[in-house]
Tab-separated table of C-alpha atoms in Angstrom:
chain	number	residue	atom	x	y	z
A	1	MET	CA	-146.966	-114.007	-76.759
A	2	ILE	CA	-148.220	-117.400	-75.564
A	3	SER	CA	-147.613	-118.347	-71.971
A	4	SER	CA	-147.387	-122.136	-71.945
A	5	PRO	CA	-146.473	-123.894	-68.694
A	6	PRO	CA	-145.232	-127.413	-69.467
A	7	SER	CA	-147.162	-129.085	-66.644
A	8	HIS	CA	-150.523	-128.938	-68.415
A	9	GLY	CA	-149.724	-130.490	-71.777
A	10	GLN	CA	-152.888	-131.520	-73.577
A	11	ASN	CA	-155.053	-130.438	-70.629
A	12	ALA	CA	-154.291	-126.779	-71.341
A	13	VAL	CA	-156.142	-124.652	-73.852
A	14	PRO	CA	-155.046	-121.344	-75.416
A	15	VAL	CA	-157.324	-118.448	-74.489
A	16	GLU	CA	-157.160	-114.874	-75.697
A	17	LEU	CA	-157.306	-112.561	-72.681
A	18	THR	CA	-158.185	-108.881	-72.950
A	19	PRO	CA	-158.069	-107.845	-69.288
A	20	ASP	CA	-160.049	-104.946	-67.863
A	21	PRO	CA	-158.147	-102.633	-65.488
A	22	GLY	CA	-158.901	-102.633	-61.776
A	23	PHE	CA	-156.294	-100.593	-59.913
A	24	CYS	CA	-152.566	-99.959	-60.001
A	25	VAL	CA	-149.911	-100.572	-57.354
A	26	LYS	CA	-146.471	-98.966	-57.222
A	27	THR	CA	-143.557	-100.437	-55.311
A	28	ARG	CA	-139.772	-100.610	-55.607
A	29	VAL	CA	-137.227	-103.307	-56.259
A	30	GLN	CA	-134.862	-103.768	-53.337
A	31	PRO	CA	-132.145	-102.742	-52.790
A	32	ASP	CA	-131.671	-100.599	-55.943
A	33	GLY	CA	-134.992	-98.723	-55.603
A	34	HIS	CA	-136.092	-99.322	-59.204
A	35	LYS	CA	-139.809	-98.490	-59.629
A	36	LEU	CA	-142.184	-101.343	-60.393
A	37	PHE	CA	-145.881	-101.034	-61.251
A	38	VAL	CA	-148.435	-103.845	-61.017
A	39	ASN	CA	-151.726	-103.529	-62.853
A	40	ILE	CA	-154.300	-105.502	-60.872
A	41	CYS	CA	-156.788	-106.388	-63.596
A	42	HIS	CA	-159.424	-109.009	-64.337
A	43	HIS	CA	-160.897	-111.330	-66.945
A	44	PRO	CA	-163.813	-113.815	-66.678
A	45	ALA	CA	-161.635	-116.726	-67.868
A	46	ILE	CA	-159.925	-116.664	-64.468
A	47	PRO	CA	-162.037	-118.576	-61.918
A	48	SER	CA	-163.057	-117.430	-58.473
A	49	ALA	CA	-161.698	-120.324	-56.423
A	50	GLU	CA	-162.611	-120.997	-52.819
A	51	GLY	CA	-159.493	-120.938	-50.663
A	52	HIS	CA	-157.164	-119.790	-53.460
A	53	LEU	CA	-156.650	-116.745	-55.669
A	54	PRO	CA	-155.970	-118.012	-59.206
A	55	LEU	CA	-154.161	-115.539	-61.430
A	56	VAL	CA	-152.367	-115.161	-64.728
A	57	LEU	CA	-149.200	-113.087	-64.559
A	58	SER	CA	-147.918	-111.265	-67.628
A	59	GLU	CA	-144.347	-111.084	-68.806
A	60	ARG	CA	-142.272	-108.091	-67.727
A	61	ARG	CA	-142.672	-104.863	-69.701
A	62	ASP	CA	-140.325	-101.896	-69.497
A	63	GLY	CA	-141.800	-98.409	-69.394
A	64	SER	CA	-141.200	-94.977	-67.911
A	65	ASP	CA	-142.765	-93.016	-65.063
A	66	LYS	CA	-144.123	-89.450	-65.154
A	67	ALA	CA	-140.596	-88.073	-64.846
A	68	GLY	CA	-139.405	-90.164	-67.762
A	69	GLN	CA	-137.416	-92.504	-65.527
A	70	PRO	CA	-137.381	-96.225	-66.430
A	71	CYS	CA	-139.761	-98.560	-64.625
A	72	ILE	CA	-140.966	-102.168	-64.744
A	73	ILE	CA	-144.601	-103.143	-65.393
A	74	PHE	CA	-146.493	-106.384	-64.750
A	75	ASP	CA	-150.172	-107.271	-65.183
A	76	ALA	CA	-151.756	-109.585	-62.591
A	77	ILE	CA	-155.064	-110.917	-63.936
A	78	PHE	CA	-157.645	-112.137	-61.410
A	79	ASN	CA	-161.326	-113.057	-61.497
A	80	PRO	CA	-163.721	-110.071	-61.992
A	81	THR	CA	-165.849	-110.920	-58.940
A	82	VAL	CA	-162.766	-111.111	-56.734
A	83	CYS	CA	-161.561	-107.722	-57.985
A	84	SER	CA	-165.011	-106.217	-57.449
A	85	LYS	CA	-165.089	-107.452	-53.842
A	86	ALA	CA	-161.552	-106.157	-53.281
A	87	ALA	CA	-162.723	-102.644	-54.153
A	88	LYS	CA	-164.883	-102.705	-50.985
A	89	ASP	CA	-162.838	-105.063	-48.799
A	90	THR	CA	-159.464	-103.596	-47.816
A	91	LYS	CA	-158.252	-106.914	-46.386
A	92	LEU	CA	-158.988	-108.762	-49.635
A	93	ARG	CA	-157.419	-105.909	-51.590
A	94	GLY	CA	-154.243	-106.295	-49.550
A	95	THR	CA	-154.284	-110.046	-50.148
A	96	LEU	CA	-154.545	-109.562	-53.923
A	97	ILE	CA	-151.584	-107.203	-53.840
A	98	ASP	CA	-149.490	-109.565	-51.718
A	99	VAL	CA	-150.281	-112.566	-53.940
A	100	ALA	CA	-149.317	-110.577	-57.044
A	101	LEU	CA	-146.056	-109.298	-55.528
A	102	SER	CA	-145.129	-112.750	-54.229
A	103	ARG	CA	-145.761	-114.309	-57.640
A	104	ILE	CA	-143.581	-111.671	-59.338
A	105	GLU	CA	-140.798	-112.347	-56.828
A	106	GLU	CA	-141.081	-116.083	-57.405
A	107	LYS	CA	-141.035	-115.697	-61.186
A	108	THR	CA	-138.241	-113.127	-61.461
A	109	GLY	CA	-136.094	-113.602	-58.365
A	110	LEU	CA	-136.522	-109.907	-57.518
A	111	THR	CA	-137.143	-108.702	-53.968
A	112	LEU	CA	-139.994	-106.193	-53.773
A	113	SER	CA	-140.745	-103.695	-51.043
A	114	ARG	CA	-144.068	-104.109	-49.247
A	115	SER	CA	-144.228	-100.337	-48.753
A	116	ILE	CA	-146.601	-99.655	-51.621
A	117	ALA	CA	-148.482	-96.747	-53.126
A	118	THR	CA	-151.688	-96.801	-55.155
A	119	PRO	CA	-151.527	-94.110	-57.861
A	120	ASN	CA	-154.819	-92.526	-58.865
A	121	ILE	CA	-154.869	-94.460	-62.134
A	122	LYS	CA	-156.561	-97.704	-63.136
A	123	SER	CA	-153.458	-99.002	-64.889
A	124	LYS	CA	-149.931	-98.000	-65.773
A	125	GLY	CA	-150.298	-97.650	-69.515
A	126	ALA	CA	-152.630	-99.714	-71.665
A	127	ILE	CA	-152.989	-103.377	-70.718
A	128	PRO	CA	-152.201	-105.369	-73.858
A	129	PRO	CA	-154.209	-108.466	-74.806
A	130	ARG	CA	-152.377	-111.751	-74.390
A	131	THR	CA	-152.808	-115.397	-75.234
A	132	ALA	CA	-152.347	-117.693	-72.270
A	133	ARG	CA	-152.565	-121.461	-72.019
A	134	ILE	CA	-154.878	-122.144	-69.098
A	135	PRO	CA	-156.221	-125.383	-67.585
A	136	ALA	CA	-159.079	-126.732	-69.686
A	137	PHE	CA	-161.512	-126.784	-66.783
A	138	TRP	CA	-160.935	-123.061	-66.179
A	139	ALA	CA	-162.788	-122.573	-69.434
A	140	SER	CA	-165.691	-124.756	-68.249
A	141	SER	CA	-168.590	-122.815	-66.751
A	142	GLU	CA	-169.463	-125.869	-64.631
A	143	ASN	CA	-166.083	-125.902	-62.929
A	144	ILE	CA	-165.063	-122.269	-62.957
A	145	SER	CA	-166.479	-121.510	-59.486
A	146	THR	CA	-164.844	-124.487	-57.801
A	147	ALA	CA	-161.424	-124.494	-59.440
A	148	ARG	CA	-158.775	-124.936	-56.809
A	149	ILE	CA	-155.588	-124.303	-58.713
A	150	GLN	CA	-153.516	-121.174	-58.610
A	151	GLU	CA	-151.950	-119.235	-61.457
A	152	LEU	CA	-151.310	-121.537	-64.432
A	153	GLY	CA	-150.928	-124.833	-62.620
A	154	ALA	CA	-152.072	-126.920	-59.705
A	155	PRO	CA	-149.659	-126.886	-56.765
A	156	ALA	CA	-147.171	-129.745	-56.924
A	157	VAL	CA	-147.180	-132.369	-54.183
A	158	PRO	CA	-143.710	-132.481	-52.596
A	159	SER	CA	-142.280	-135.880	-51.725
A	160	TRP	CA	-141.386	-136.769	-48.151
A	161	ASN	CA	-139.957	-139.599	-46.120
A	162	TRP	CA	-139.264	-140.432	-42.516
A	163	SER	CA	-136.761	-142.373	-40.465
A	164	PRO	CA	-136.890	-143.422	-36.797
A	165	THR	CA	-134.962	-141.606	-34.082
A	166	ARG	CA	-134.386	-142.524	-30.456
A	167	GLU	CA	-137.612	-140.900	-29.215
A	168	GLY	CA	-139.636	-140.431	-32.367
A	169	CYS	CA	-138.898	-139.807	-36.013
A	170	ARG	CA	-137.268	-137.464	-38.492
A	171	ILE	CA	-139.534	-136.273	-41.319
A	172	VAL	CA	-137.927	-134.758	-44.426
A	173	ILE	CA	-140.028	-132.783	-46.946
A	174	HIS	CA	-138.298	-132.270	-50.300
A	175	VAL	CA	-138.828	-128.890	-52.030
A	176	PRO	CA	-136.710	-129.129	-55.218
A	177	GLU	CA	-137.438	-125.655	-56.641
A	178	LEU	CA	-136.979	-123.706	-53.431
A	179	THR	CA	-136.745	-119.929	-53.898
A	180	LYS	CA	-136.479	-117.088	-51.411
A	181	PRO	CA	-140.171	-116.079	-51.790
A	182	LEU	CA	-141.277	-119.719	-51.428
A	183	HIS	CA	-139.100	-120.098	-48.339
A	184	ALA	CA	-140.736	-117.023	-46.800
A	185	SER	CA	-144.269	-118.209	-47.588
A	186	THR	CA	-144.071	-121.768	-46.240
A	187	THR	CA	-146.458	-123.011	-43.574
A	188	LEU	CA	-146.313	-126.299	-41.687
A	189	ASP	CA	-149.113	-127.777	-39.594
A	190	ILE	CA	-148.569	-131.123	-37.894
A	191	GLU	CA	-151.342	-132.963	-36.107
A	192	ALA	CA	-151.117	-136.307	-34.315
A	193	ARG	CA	-152.223	-138.137	-37.470
A	194	ARG	CA	-151.862	-135.564	-40.233
A	195	LEU	CA	-149.305	-133.276	-41.899
A	196	ILE	CA	-150.084	-130.162	-43.963
A	197	PHE	CA	-147.331	-128.238	-45.759
A	198	THR	CA	-147.707	-125.304	-48.156
A	199	ALA	CA	-145.099	-123.232	-50.002
A	200	GLY	CA	-146.807	-120.354	-51.798
A	201	PRO	CA	-148.765	-121.425	-54.889
A	202	ARG	CA	-146.072	-123.917	-55.945
A	203	TYR	CA	-146.323	-126.750	-53.397
A	204	HIS	CA	-149.100	-128.225	-51.269
A	205	LEU	CA	-149.024	-131.429	-49.230
A	206	ASP	CA	-151.929	-132.688	-47.120
A	207	THR	CA	-151.395	-136.266	-46.007
A	208	PRO	CA	-152.463	-138.645	-43.246
A	209	LEU	CA	-149.514	-139.931	-41.237
A	210	LEU	CA	-151.201	-143.174	-40.201
A	211	PRO	CA	-152.827	-145.770	-42.472
A	212	PRO	CA	-156.627	-145.871	-42.792
A	213	LYS	CA	-158.572	-148.388	-40.712
A	214	GLN	CA	-159.174	-150.512	-43.789
A	215	GLY	CA	-156.394	-151.100	-46.298
A	216	THR	CA	-152.779	-150.024	-46.319
A	217	GLY	CA	-151.612	-148.137	-49.401
A	218	ALA	CA	-149.216	-145.228	-49.024
A	219	PRO	CA	-149.477	-141.662	-47.725
A	220	VAL	CA	-149.765	-138.718	-50.121
A	221	GLY	CA	-146.279	-137.868	-51.404
A	222	GLY	CA	-144.650	-140.598	-49.297
A	223	THR	CA	-143.849	-144.306	-49.407
A	224	LYS	CA	-144.855	-145.540	-45.945
A	225	PHE	CA	-147.001	-144.460	-43.007
A	226	LEU	CA	-145.743	-143.802	-39.495
A	227	PRO	CA	-146.224	-146.666	-37.015
A	228	THR	CA	-147.930	-144.557	-34.355
A	229	THR	CA	-149.133	-141.050	-33.510
A	230	VAL	CA	-146.769	-138.139	-32.967
A	231	ASP	CA	-146.874	-135.296	-30.454
A	232	PRO	CA	-147.373	-132.028	-32.419
A	233	ASP	CA	-146.076	-129.829	-29.586
A	234	SER	CA	-142.690	-131.560	-29.685
A	235	ALA	CA	-142.063	-130.797	-33.364
A	236	VAL	CA	-138.943	-128.821	-34.277
A	237	ALA	CA	-138.623	-127.813	-37.948
A	238	GLU	CA	-135.473	-126.544	-39.644
A	239	TRP	CA	-134.628	-125.787	-43.280
A	240	ASN	CA	-131.649	-127.410	-44.966
A	241	VAL	CA	-131.387	-124.826	-47.736
A	242	LYS	CA	-128.458	-126.515	-49.494
A	243	LYS	CA	-130.505	-129.680	-49.979
A	244	ASN	CA	-133.856	-127.881	-50.465
A	245	GLU	CA	-135.346	-129.834	-47.570
A	246	LEU	CA	-137.482	-129.060	-44.551
A	247	VAL	CA	-136.438	-131.349	-41.698
A	248	VAL	CA	-138.851	-132.002	-38.827
A	249	GLN	CA	-137.766	-133.718	-35.622
A	250	ILE	CA	-140.756	-134.953	-33.629
A	251	LYS	CA	-141.423	-137.317	-30.726
A	252	TRP	CA	-143.909	-140.172	-30.557
A	253	ALA	CA	-147.000	-139.285	-28.538
A	254	SER	CA	-146.355	-142.290	-26.266
A	255	VAL	CA	-142.863	-141.002	-25.417
A	256	VAL	CA	-144.208	-137.583	-24.441
A	257	ALA	CA	-146.950	-139.233	-22.373
A	258	ARG	CA	-144.338	-141.207	-20.413
A	259	GLU	CA	-142.276	-138.065	-19.880
A	260	LYS	CA	-145.303	-136.302	-18.429
A	261	GLU	CA	-146.033	-139.226	-16.128
A	262	LYS	CA	-142.474	-139.117	-14.792
A	263	GLU	CA	-142.794	-135.382	-14.168
A	264	LYS	CA	-145.971	-135.976	-12.159
A	265	GLU	CA	-144.230	-138.631	-10.058
A	266	LYS	CA	-141.520	-136.127	-9.120
A	267	GLU	CA	-144.054	-133.588	-7.861
C-alpha cells in the first residue's frame, strides 16, 4: 500500500520501508475499551529533526490478542537514533508514545486512553514492509539531520486577521481542519510584537505582529500588521468551535500603561 499525502506532489518520493521493531505499547479505545497496540519502530529514512519528531504512521490493521479477542494495530515509524535514545531516556520514550497516540487519534477520530502498558514484546505481530511517499529532502543525507517537518508533511500555516476594538484588537486564527486531538494540543504564545500558535503536527504559525523597520510587506499568514504593540498579559483566548476559529481579545500596550498610571494616582 502506498501512503501518498496530496500536499507533496512532485516533491515527494516513494520509499520502501522495512521498519525494525523497537517496543510495543498497549492501550484502549475509549469508551468501549477495545484493545489497541502501537508498534514503536524505526527506519533510517525517517530523519532525526531538532524540535520535532517526524514519523510515518501505518494504516490500521486488525488482529487478535493472546486470548483471541480482536484488537487494533498501528506501526509508528521514527528515526533509529531517536528510538535508541528513548530506550535510555524515559521522558523521551513517553514523548514518542504520546506523539504516536495523538497522531492515531488525529487520523482516525478515536479517543485513546493514556493509561498504557508495555508488553514484554518488541512488536505485536510482524511489522510488514510498506511503501510511503516521503518528502524528497528526507531522502537526502545532507538534509536528513535538519529536517523540520513532522509525519508526511510540513505543518500548514493557518491564516489570521485582526480588527480593532475599543481598547485593543480582536485576533482571529482560522483552523479549518480542527479535530478534537488538535484542539487539545494547541498552544498559543503572544508577545508584544510576535504571535506563535501550534496545533499538533498539523498547524504552526510564527509571525511578527509589527512591520520590520525597513519595508512593509505582510505578516506570516495574515494580510496586515498591527499598528502598535499589544499587552500579552491582557490576552483572553476562546475557541469558536463551530467556525473552527481561535479568537483572541487583547489590549494595546499603551492602553494598559494608562490604566496602570491611573491606578497609581489613586493610591
